[in-house]
mmCIF file of C-alpha atoms in Angstrom:
data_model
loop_
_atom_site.group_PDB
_atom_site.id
_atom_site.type_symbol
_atom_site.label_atom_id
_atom_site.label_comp_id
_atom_site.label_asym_id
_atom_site.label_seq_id
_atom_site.Cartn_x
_atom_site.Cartn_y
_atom_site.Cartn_z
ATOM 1 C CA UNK A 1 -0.627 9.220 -8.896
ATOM 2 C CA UNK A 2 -0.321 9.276 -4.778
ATOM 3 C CA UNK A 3 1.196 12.568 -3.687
ATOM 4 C CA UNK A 4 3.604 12.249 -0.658
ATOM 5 C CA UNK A 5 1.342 13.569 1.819
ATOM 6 C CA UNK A 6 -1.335 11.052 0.732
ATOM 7 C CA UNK A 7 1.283 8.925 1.160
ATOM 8 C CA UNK A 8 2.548 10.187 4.732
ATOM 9 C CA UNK A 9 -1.327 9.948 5.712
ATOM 10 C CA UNK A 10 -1.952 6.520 4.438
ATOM 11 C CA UNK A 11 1.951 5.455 6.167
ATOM 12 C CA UNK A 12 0.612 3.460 9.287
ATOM 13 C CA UNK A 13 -1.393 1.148 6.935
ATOM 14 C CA UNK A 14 1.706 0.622 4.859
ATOM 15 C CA UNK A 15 3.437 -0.640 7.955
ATOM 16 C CA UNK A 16 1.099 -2.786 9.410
ATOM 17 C CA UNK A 17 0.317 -4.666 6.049
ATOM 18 C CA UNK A 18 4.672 -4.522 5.446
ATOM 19 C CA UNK A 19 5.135 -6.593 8.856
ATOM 20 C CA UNK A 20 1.949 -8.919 8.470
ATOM 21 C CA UNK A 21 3.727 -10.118 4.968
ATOM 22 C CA UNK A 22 7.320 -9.789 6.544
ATOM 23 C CA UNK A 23 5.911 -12.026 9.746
ATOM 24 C CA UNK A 24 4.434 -14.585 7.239
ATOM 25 C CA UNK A 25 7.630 -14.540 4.587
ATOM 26 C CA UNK A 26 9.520 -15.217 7.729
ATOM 27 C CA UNK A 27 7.794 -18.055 9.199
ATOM 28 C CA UNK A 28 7.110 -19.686 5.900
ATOM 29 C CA UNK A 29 10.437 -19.351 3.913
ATOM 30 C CA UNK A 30 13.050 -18.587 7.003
ATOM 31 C CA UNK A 31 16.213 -19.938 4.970
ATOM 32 C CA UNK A 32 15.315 -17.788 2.045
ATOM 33 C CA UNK A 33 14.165 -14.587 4.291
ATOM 34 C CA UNK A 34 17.512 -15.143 7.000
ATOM 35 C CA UNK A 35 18.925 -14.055 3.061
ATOM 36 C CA UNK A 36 18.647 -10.892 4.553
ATOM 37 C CA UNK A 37 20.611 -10.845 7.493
ATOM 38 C CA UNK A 38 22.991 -8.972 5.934
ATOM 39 C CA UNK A 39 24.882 -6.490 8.190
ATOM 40 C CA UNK A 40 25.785 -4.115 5.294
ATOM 41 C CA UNK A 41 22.329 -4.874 3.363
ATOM 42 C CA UNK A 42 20.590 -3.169 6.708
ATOM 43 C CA UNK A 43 23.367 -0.595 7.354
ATOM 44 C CA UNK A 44 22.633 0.933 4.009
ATOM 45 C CA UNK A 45 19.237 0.734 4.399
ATOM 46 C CA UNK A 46 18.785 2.162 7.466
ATOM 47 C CA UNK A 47 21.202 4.419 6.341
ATOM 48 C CA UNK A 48 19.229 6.076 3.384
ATOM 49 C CA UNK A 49 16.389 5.799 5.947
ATOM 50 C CA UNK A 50 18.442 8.142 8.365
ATOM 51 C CA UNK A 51 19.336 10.563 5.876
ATOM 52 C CA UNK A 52 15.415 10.791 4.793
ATOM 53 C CA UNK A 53 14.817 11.430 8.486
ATOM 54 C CA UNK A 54 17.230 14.062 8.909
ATOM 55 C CA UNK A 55 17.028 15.772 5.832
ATOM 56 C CA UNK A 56 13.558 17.010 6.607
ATOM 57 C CA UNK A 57 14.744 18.262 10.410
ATOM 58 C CA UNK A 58 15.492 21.717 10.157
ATOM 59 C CA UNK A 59 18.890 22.347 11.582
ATOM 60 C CA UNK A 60 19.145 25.704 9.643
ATOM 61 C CA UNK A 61 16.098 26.842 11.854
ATOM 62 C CA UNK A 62 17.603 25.317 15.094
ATOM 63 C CA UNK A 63 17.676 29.512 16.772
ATOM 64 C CA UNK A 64 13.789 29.782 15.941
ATOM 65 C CA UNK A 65 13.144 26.529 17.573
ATOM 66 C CA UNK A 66 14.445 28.375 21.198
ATOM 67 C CA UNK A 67 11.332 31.218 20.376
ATOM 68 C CA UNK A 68 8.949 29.153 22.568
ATOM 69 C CA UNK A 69 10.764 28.617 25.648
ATOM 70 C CA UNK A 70 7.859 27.224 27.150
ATOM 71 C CA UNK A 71 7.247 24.935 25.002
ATOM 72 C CA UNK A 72 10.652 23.505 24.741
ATOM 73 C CA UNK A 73 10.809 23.377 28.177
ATOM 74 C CA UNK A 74 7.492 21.606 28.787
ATOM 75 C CA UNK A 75 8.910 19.091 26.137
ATOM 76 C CA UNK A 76 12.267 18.499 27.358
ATOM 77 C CA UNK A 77 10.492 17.812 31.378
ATOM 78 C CA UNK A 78 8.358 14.928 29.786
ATOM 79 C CA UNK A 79 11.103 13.350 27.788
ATOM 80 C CA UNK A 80 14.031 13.915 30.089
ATOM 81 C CA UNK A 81 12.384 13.611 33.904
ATOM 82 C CA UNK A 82 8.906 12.412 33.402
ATOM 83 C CA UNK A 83 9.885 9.569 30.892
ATOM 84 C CA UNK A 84 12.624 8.199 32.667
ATOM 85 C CA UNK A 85 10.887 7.858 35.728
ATOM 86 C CA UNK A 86 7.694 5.877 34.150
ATOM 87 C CA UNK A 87 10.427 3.920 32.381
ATOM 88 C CA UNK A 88 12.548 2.953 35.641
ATOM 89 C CA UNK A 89 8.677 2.303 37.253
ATOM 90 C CA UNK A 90 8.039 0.212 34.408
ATOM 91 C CA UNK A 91 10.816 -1.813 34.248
ATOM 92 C CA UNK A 92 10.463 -3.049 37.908
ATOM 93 C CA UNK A 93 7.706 -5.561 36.292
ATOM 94 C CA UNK A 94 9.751 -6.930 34.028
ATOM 95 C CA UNK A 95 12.521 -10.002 34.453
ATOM 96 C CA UNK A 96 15.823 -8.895 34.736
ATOM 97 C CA UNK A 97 17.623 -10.156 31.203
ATOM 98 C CA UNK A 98 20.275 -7.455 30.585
ATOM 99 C CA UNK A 99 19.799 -7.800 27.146
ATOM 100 C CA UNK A 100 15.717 -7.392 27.431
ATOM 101 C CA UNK A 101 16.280 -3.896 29.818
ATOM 102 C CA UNK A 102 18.769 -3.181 27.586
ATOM 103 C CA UNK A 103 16.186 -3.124 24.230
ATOM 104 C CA UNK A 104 13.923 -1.629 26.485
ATOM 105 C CA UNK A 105 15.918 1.592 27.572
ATOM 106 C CA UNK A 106 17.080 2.144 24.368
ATOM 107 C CA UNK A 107 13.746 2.812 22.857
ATOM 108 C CA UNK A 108 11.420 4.360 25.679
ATOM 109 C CA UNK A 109 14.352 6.493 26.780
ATOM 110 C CA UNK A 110 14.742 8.014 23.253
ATOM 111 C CA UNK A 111 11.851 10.413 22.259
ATOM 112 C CA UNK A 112 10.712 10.415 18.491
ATOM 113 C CA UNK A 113 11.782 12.605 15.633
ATOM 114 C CA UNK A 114 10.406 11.761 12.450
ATOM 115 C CA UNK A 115 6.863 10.175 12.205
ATOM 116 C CA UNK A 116 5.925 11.612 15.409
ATOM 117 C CA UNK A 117 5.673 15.254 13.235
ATOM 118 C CA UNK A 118 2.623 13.380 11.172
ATOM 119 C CA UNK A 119 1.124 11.606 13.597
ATOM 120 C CA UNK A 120 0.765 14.882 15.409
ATOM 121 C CA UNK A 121 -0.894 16.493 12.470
ATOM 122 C CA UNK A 122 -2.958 13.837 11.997
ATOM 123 C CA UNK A 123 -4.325 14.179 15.556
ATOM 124 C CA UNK A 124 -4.379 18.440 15.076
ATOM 125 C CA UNK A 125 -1.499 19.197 16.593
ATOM 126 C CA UNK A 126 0.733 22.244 16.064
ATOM 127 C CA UNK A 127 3.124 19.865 13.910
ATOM 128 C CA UNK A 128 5.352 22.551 12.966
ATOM 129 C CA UNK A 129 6.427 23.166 16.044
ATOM 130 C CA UNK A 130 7.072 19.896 16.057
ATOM 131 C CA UNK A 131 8.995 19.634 13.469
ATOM 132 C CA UNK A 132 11.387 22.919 14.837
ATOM 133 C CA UNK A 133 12.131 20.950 17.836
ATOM 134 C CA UNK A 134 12.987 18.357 16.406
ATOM 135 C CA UNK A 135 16.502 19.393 16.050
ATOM 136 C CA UNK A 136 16.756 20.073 19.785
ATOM 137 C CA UNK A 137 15.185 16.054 20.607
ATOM 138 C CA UNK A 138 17.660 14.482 18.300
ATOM 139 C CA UNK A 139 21.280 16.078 19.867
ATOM 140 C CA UNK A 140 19.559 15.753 23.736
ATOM 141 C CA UNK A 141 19.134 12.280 23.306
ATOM 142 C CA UNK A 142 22.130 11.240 21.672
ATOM 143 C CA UNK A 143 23.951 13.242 24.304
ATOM 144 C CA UNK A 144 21.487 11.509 27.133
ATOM 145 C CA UNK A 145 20.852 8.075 25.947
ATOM 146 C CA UNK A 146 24.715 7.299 27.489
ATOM 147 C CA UNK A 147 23.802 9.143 30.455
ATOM 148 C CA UNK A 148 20.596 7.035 31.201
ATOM 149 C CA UNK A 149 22.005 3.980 30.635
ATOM 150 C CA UNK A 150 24.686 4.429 32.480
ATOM 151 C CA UNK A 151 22.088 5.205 35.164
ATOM 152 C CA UNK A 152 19.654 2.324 34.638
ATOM 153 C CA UNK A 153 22.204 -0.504 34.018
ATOM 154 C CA UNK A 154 25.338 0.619 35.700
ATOM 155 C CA UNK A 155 28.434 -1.946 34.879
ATOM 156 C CA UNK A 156 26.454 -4.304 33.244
ATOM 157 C CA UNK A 157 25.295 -2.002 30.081
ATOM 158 C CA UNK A 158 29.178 -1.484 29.546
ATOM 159 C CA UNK A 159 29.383 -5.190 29.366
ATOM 160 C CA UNK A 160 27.137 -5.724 27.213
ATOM 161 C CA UNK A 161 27.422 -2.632 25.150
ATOM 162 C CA UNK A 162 31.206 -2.824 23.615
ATOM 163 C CA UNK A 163 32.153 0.838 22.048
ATOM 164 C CA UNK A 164 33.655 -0.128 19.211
ATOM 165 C CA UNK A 165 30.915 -1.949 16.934
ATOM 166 C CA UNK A 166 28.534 1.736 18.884
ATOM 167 C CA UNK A 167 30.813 4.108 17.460
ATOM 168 C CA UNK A 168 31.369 2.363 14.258
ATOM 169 C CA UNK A 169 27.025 2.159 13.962
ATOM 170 C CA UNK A 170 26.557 5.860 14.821
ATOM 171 C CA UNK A 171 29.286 7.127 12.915
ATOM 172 C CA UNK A 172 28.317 5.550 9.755
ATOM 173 C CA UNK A 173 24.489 5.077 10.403
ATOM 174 C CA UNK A 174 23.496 8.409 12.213
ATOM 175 C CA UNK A 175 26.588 10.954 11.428
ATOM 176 C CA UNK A 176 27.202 10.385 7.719
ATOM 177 C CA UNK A 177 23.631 10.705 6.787
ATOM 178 C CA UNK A 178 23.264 13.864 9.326
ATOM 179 C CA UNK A 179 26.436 15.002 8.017
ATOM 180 C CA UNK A 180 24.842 14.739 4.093
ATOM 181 C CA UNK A 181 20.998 16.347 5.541
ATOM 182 C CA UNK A 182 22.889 19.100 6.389
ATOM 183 C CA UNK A 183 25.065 19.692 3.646
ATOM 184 C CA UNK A 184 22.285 19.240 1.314
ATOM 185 C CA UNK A 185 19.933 22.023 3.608
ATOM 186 C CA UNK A 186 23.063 24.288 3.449
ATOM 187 C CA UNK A 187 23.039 23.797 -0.507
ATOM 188 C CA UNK A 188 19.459 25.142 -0.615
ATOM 189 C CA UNK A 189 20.219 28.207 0.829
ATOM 190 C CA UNK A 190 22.787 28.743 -1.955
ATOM 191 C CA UNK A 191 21.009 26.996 -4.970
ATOM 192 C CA UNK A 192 17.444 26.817 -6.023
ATOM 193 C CA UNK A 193 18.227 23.253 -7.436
ATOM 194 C CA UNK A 194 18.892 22.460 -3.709
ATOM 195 C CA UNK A 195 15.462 22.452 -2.883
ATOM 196 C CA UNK A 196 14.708 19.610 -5.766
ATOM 197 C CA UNK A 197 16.960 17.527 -3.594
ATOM 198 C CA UNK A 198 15.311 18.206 -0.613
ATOM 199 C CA UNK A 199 11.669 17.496 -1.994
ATOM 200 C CA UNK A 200 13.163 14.178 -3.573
ATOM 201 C CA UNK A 201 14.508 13.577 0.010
ATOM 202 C CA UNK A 202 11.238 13.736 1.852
ATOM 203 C CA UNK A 203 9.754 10.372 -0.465
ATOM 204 C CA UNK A 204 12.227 8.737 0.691
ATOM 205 C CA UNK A 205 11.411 8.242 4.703
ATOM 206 C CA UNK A 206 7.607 6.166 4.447
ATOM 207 C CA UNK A 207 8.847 3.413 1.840
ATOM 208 C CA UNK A 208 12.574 2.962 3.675
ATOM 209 C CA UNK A 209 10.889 2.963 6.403
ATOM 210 C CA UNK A 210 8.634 0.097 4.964
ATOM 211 C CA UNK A 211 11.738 -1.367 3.467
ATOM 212 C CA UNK A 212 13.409 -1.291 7.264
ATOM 213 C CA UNK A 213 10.645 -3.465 8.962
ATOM 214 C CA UNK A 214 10.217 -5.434 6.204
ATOM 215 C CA UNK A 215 14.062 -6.635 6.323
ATOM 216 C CA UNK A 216 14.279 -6.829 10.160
ATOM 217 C CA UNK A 217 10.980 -8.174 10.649
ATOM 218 C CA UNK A 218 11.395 -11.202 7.920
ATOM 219 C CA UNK A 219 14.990 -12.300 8.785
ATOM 220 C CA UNK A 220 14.740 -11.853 12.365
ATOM 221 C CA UNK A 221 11.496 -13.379 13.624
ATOM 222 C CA UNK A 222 12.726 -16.950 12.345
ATOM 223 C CA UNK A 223 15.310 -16.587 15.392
ATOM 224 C CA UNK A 224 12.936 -15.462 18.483
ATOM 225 C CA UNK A 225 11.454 -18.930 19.132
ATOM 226 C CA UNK A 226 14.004 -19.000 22.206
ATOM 227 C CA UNK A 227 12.707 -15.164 23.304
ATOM 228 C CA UNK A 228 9.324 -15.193 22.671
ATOM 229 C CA UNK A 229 8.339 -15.427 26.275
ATOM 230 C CA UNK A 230 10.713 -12.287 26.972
ATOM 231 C CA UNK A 231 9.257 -10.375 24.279
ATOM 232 C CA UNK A 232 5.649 -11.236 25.187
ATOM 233 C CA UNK A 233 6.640 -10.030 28.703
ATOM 234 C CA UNK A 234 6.998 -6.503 27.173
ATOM 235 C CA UNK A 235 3.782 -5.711 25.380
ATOM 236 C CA UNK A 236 2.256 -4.945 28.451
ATOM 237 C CA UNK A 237 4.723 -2.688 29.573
ATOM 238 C CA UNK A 238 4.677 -0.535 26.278
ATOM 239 C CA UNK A 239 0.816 -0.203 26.617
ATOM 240 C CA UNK A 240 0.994 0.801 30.059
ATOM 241 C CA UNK A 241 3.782 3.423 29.026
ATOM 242 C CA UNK A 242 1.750 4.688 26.263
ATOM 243 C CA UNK A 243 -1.601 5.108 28.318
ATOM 244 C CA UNK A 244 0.790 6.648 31.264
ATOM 245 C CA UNK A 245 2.552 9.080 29.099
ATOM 246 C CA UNK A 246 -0.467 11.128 27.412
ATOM 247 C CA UNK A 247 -1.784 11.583 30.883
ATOM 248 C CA UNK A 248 1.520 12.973 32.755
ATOM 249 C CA UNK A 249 1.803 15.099 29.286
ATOM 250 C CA UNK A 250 -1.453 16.363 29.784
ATOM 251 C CA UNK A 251 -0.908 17.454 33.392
ATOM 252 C CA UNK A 252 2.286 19.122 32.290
ATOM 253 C CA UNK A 253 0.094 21.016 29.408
ATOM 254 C CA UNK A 254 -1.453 22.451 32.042
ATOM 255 C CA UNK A 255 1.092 23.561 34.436
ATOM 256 C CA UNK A 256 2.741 24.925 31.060
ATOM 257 C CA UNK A 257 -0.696 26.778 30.167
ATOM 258 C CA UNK A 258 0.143 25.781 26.341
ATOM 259 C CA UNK A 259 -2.258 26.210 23.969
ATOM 260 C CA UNK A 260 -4.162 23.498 22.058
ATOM 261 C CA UNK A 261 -1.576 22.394 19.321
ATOM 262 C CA UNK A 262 1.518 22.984 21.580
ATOM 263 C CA UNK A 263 -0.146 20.945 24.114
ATOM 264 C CA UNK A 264 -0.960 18.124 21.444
ATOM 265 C CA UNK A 265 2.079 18.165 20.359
ATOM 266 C CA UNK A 266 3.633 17.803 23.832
ATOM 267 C CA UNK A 267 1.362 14.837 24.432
ATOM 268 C CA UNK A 268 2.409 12.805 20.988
ATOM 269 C CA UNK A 269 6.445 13.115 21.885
ATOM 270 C CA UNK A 270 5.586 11.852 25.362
ATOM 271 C CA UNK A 271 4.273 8.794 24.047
ATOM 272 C CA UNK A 272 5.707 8.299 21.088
ATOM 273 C CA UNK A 273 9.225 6.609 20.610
ATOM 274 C CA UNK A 274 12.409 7.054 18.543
ATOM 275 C CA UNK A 275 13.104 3.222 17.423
ATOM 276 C CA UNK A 276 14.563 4.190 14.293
ATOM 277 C CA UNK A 277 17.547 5.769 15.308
ATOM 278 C CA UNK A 278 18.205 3.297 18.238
ATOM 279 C CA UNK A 279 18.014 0.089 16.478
ATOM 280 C CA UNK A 280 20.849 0.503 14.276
ATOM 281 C CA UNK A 281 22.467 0.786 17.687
ATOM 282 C CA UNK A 282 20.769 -1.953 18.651
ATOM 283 C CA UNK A 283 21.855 -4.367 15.292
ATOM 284 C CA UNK A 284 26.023 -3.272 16.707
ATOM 285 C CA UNK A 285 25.535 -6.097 19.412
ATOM 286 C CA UNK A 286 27.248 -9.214 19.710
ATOM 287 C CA UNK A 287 25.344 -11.211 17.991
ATOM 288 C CA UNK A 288 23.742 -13.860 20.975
ATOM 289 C CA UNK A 289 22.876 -9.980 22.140
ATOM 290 C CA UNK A 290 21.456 -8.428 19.136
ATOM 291 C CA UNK A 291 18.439 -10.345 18.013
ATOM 292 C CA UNK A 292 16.922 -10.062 21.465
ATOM 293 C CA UNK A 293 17.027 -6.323 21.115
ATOM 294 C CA UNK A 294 16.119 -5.444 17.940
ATOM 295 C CA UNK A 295 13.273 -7.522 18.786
ATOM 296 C CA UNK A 296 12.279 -5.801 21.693
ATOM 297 C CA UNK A 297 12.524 -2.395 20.104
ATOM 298 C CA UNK A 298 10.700 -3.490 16.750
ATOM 299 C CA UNK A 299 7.912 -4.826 19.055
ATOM 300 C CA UNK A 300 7.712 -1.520 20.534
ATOM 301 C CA UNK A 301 6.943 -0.333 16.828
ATOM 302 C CA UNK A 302 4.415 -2.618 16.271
ATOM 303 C CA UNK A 303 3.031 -1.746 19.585
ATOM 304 C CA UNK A 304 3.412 2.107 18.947
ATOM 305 C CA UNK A 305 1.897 1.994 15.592
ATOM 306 C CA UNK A 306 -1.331 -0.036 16.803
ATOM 307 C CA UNK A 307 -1.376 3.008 20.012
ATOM 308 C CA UNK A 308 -1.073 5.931 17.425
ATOM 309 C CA UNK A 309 -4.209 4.957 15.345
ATOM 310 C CA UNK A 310 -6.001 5.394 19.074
ATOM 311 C CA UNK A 311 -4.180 8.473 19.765
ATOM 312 C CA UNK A 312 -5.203 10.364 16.753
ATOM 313 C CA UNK A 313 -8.856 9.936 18.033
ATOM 314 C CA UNK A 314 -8.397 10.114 21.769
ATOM 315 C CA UNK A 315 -6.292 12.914 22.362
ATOM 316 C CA UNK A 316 -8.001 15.839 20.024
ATOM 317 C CA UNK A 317 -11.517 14.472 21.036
ATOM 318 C CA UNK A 318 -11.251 13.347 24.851
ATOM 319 C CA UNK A 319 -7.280 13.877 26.157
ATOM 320 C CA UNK A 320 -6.990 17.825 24.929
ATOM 321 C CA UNK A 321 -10.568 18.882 23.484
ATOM 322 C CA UNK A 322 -10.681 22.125 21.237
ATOM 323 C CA UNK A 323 -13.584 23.980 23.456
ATOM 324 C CA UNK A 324 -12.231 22.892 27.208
ATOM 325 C CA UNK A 325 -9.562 25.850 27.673
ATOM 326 C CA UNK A 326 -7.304 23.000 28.839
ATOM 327 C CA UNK A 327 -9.708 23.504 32.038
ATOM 328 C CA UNK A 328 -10.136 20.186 34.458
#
């Protein structure tokens, strides 16, 4: 029987064999697979995804997560300064489609919470530390992300972006499942059965997240004959952003004098990307807006997903070496 971390280990796998039978389903049956356009059918999905997510991020332990000062913030520099500027560098190459800038701000402007814990573990990181800031990541970006845009796209992201089908999305994709992850994390404090719920809770992020590009994948990529040139146009730019990031991380590693796993930690959320909690954002578009996004963003997955496998090698053995005293 696979354990969860087994599975958690094995997840990236999982993903990339999900969206090769997704991409195929899609292009081979589109009128059954568009079956699964379903607005609600992917709001409660990515719903019981969120509520995975968040149920593992420990907002009880939010105070401990302040302890390492530098740490946080070295962490909140490359995600908040560094990131945005490589972003605004990298989106200079790129045509000007509102609706392609938009997918692209929306999911290089928002730094990971969830997988980014394992895939910092996997490349021996301090992933607990990780995992305390996550609290901190999630509330700066939601409070940022407006901020940014507003930045980046001016009067034309609040044409594009109309508040009402936003608020509706986060309130009922990101704040009722936050709302229940907390609730529940209170519960344990109070009730041993509490933590039952909470180990149940943690299967449930690798196969929704499965589930997630399975659904978006298959019913969406019938629809991007008309993009596909945008969305090839982007590849390049999230490779570039994800060879730029590790080395701006490392220099600020440096500055920081962190130790090994802080600094490989501070490396992974540089380059790694929060497109779960943005696409649901992303699926609240009008709809001759919203396939064009979500596209973008899930080909930043698929992009992401290929990069970790490289950065679980390069950064422990080349980027941030055990023996090299983070000396240059």
């Amino acid at each position: 029987m696979m354990s969860r971390e087994k599975l958690e280990h094995n997840q990236v796998w999982l993903y990339v064999v999900i969206l090769v039978i997704a991409a195929g389903l899609g292009l081979s049956v589109p009128d059954l697979m568009m079956k699964l356009d379903n607005h609600i059918l992917i709001s409660l999905i990515i719903g019981i995804l969120m509520y995975g997510m968040f149920s593992q991020i420990p907002f009880m332990s939010i105070k401990e997560s302040f302890k390492n000062r530098r740490f946080i913030l070295a962490l909140l520099i490359v995600n908040y300064i560094l990131v945005p500027i490589v972003v605004w560098f990298l989106s200079a190459f790129l045509p000007q489609h509102p609706a392609l800038l938009l997918g692209v701000y929306l999911v290089l402007l928002t730094p990971c919470i969830d997988y980014v814990i394992v895939f910092t573990y996997l490349g021996r990181g301090n992933e607990k530390l990780m995992l305390i800031s996550s609290p901190i990541l999630f509330v700066t970006q939601m409070l940022l992300l407006p901020v940014y845009l507003w930045l980046f796209m001016g009067e034309e992201a609040a044409k594009i972006v109309s508040p009402g089908p936003f608020i509706e999305a986060f309130l009922i994709i990101i704040v009722l499942p936050l709302f229940l992850a907390i609730i529940v994390q209170l519960f344990v404090h109070k009730a041993r059965s509490g933590e039952v719920l909470i180990d149940l809770s943690a299967w449930i992020p690798v196969p929704f997240m499965a589930l997630t590009l399975f659904v978006i994948v298959a019913s969406q990529i019938g629809k991007l004959s008309s993009y596909i040139e945008l969305i090839i146009q982007v590849i390049p730019i999230y490779i570039a952003f994800m060879i730029i990031m590790p080395i701006l991380s490392r220099l600020i590693v440096k500055w920081f004098n962190l130790d090994i796993g802080s600094g490989r930690a501070l490396i992974f959320s540089g380059g790694t990307r929060n497109s779960l909690v943005v696409l649901p954002l992303a699926l609240a578009l009008p709809d001759n807006w919203s396939t064009l996004v979500a596209a973008v963003i899930v080909t930043q997955t698929i992009v992401e997903l290929a990069g970790e496998l490289i950065y679980i090698r390069l950064v422990p053995n080349l980027l941030l070496r055990d023996k090299n005293n983070l000396g240059l």
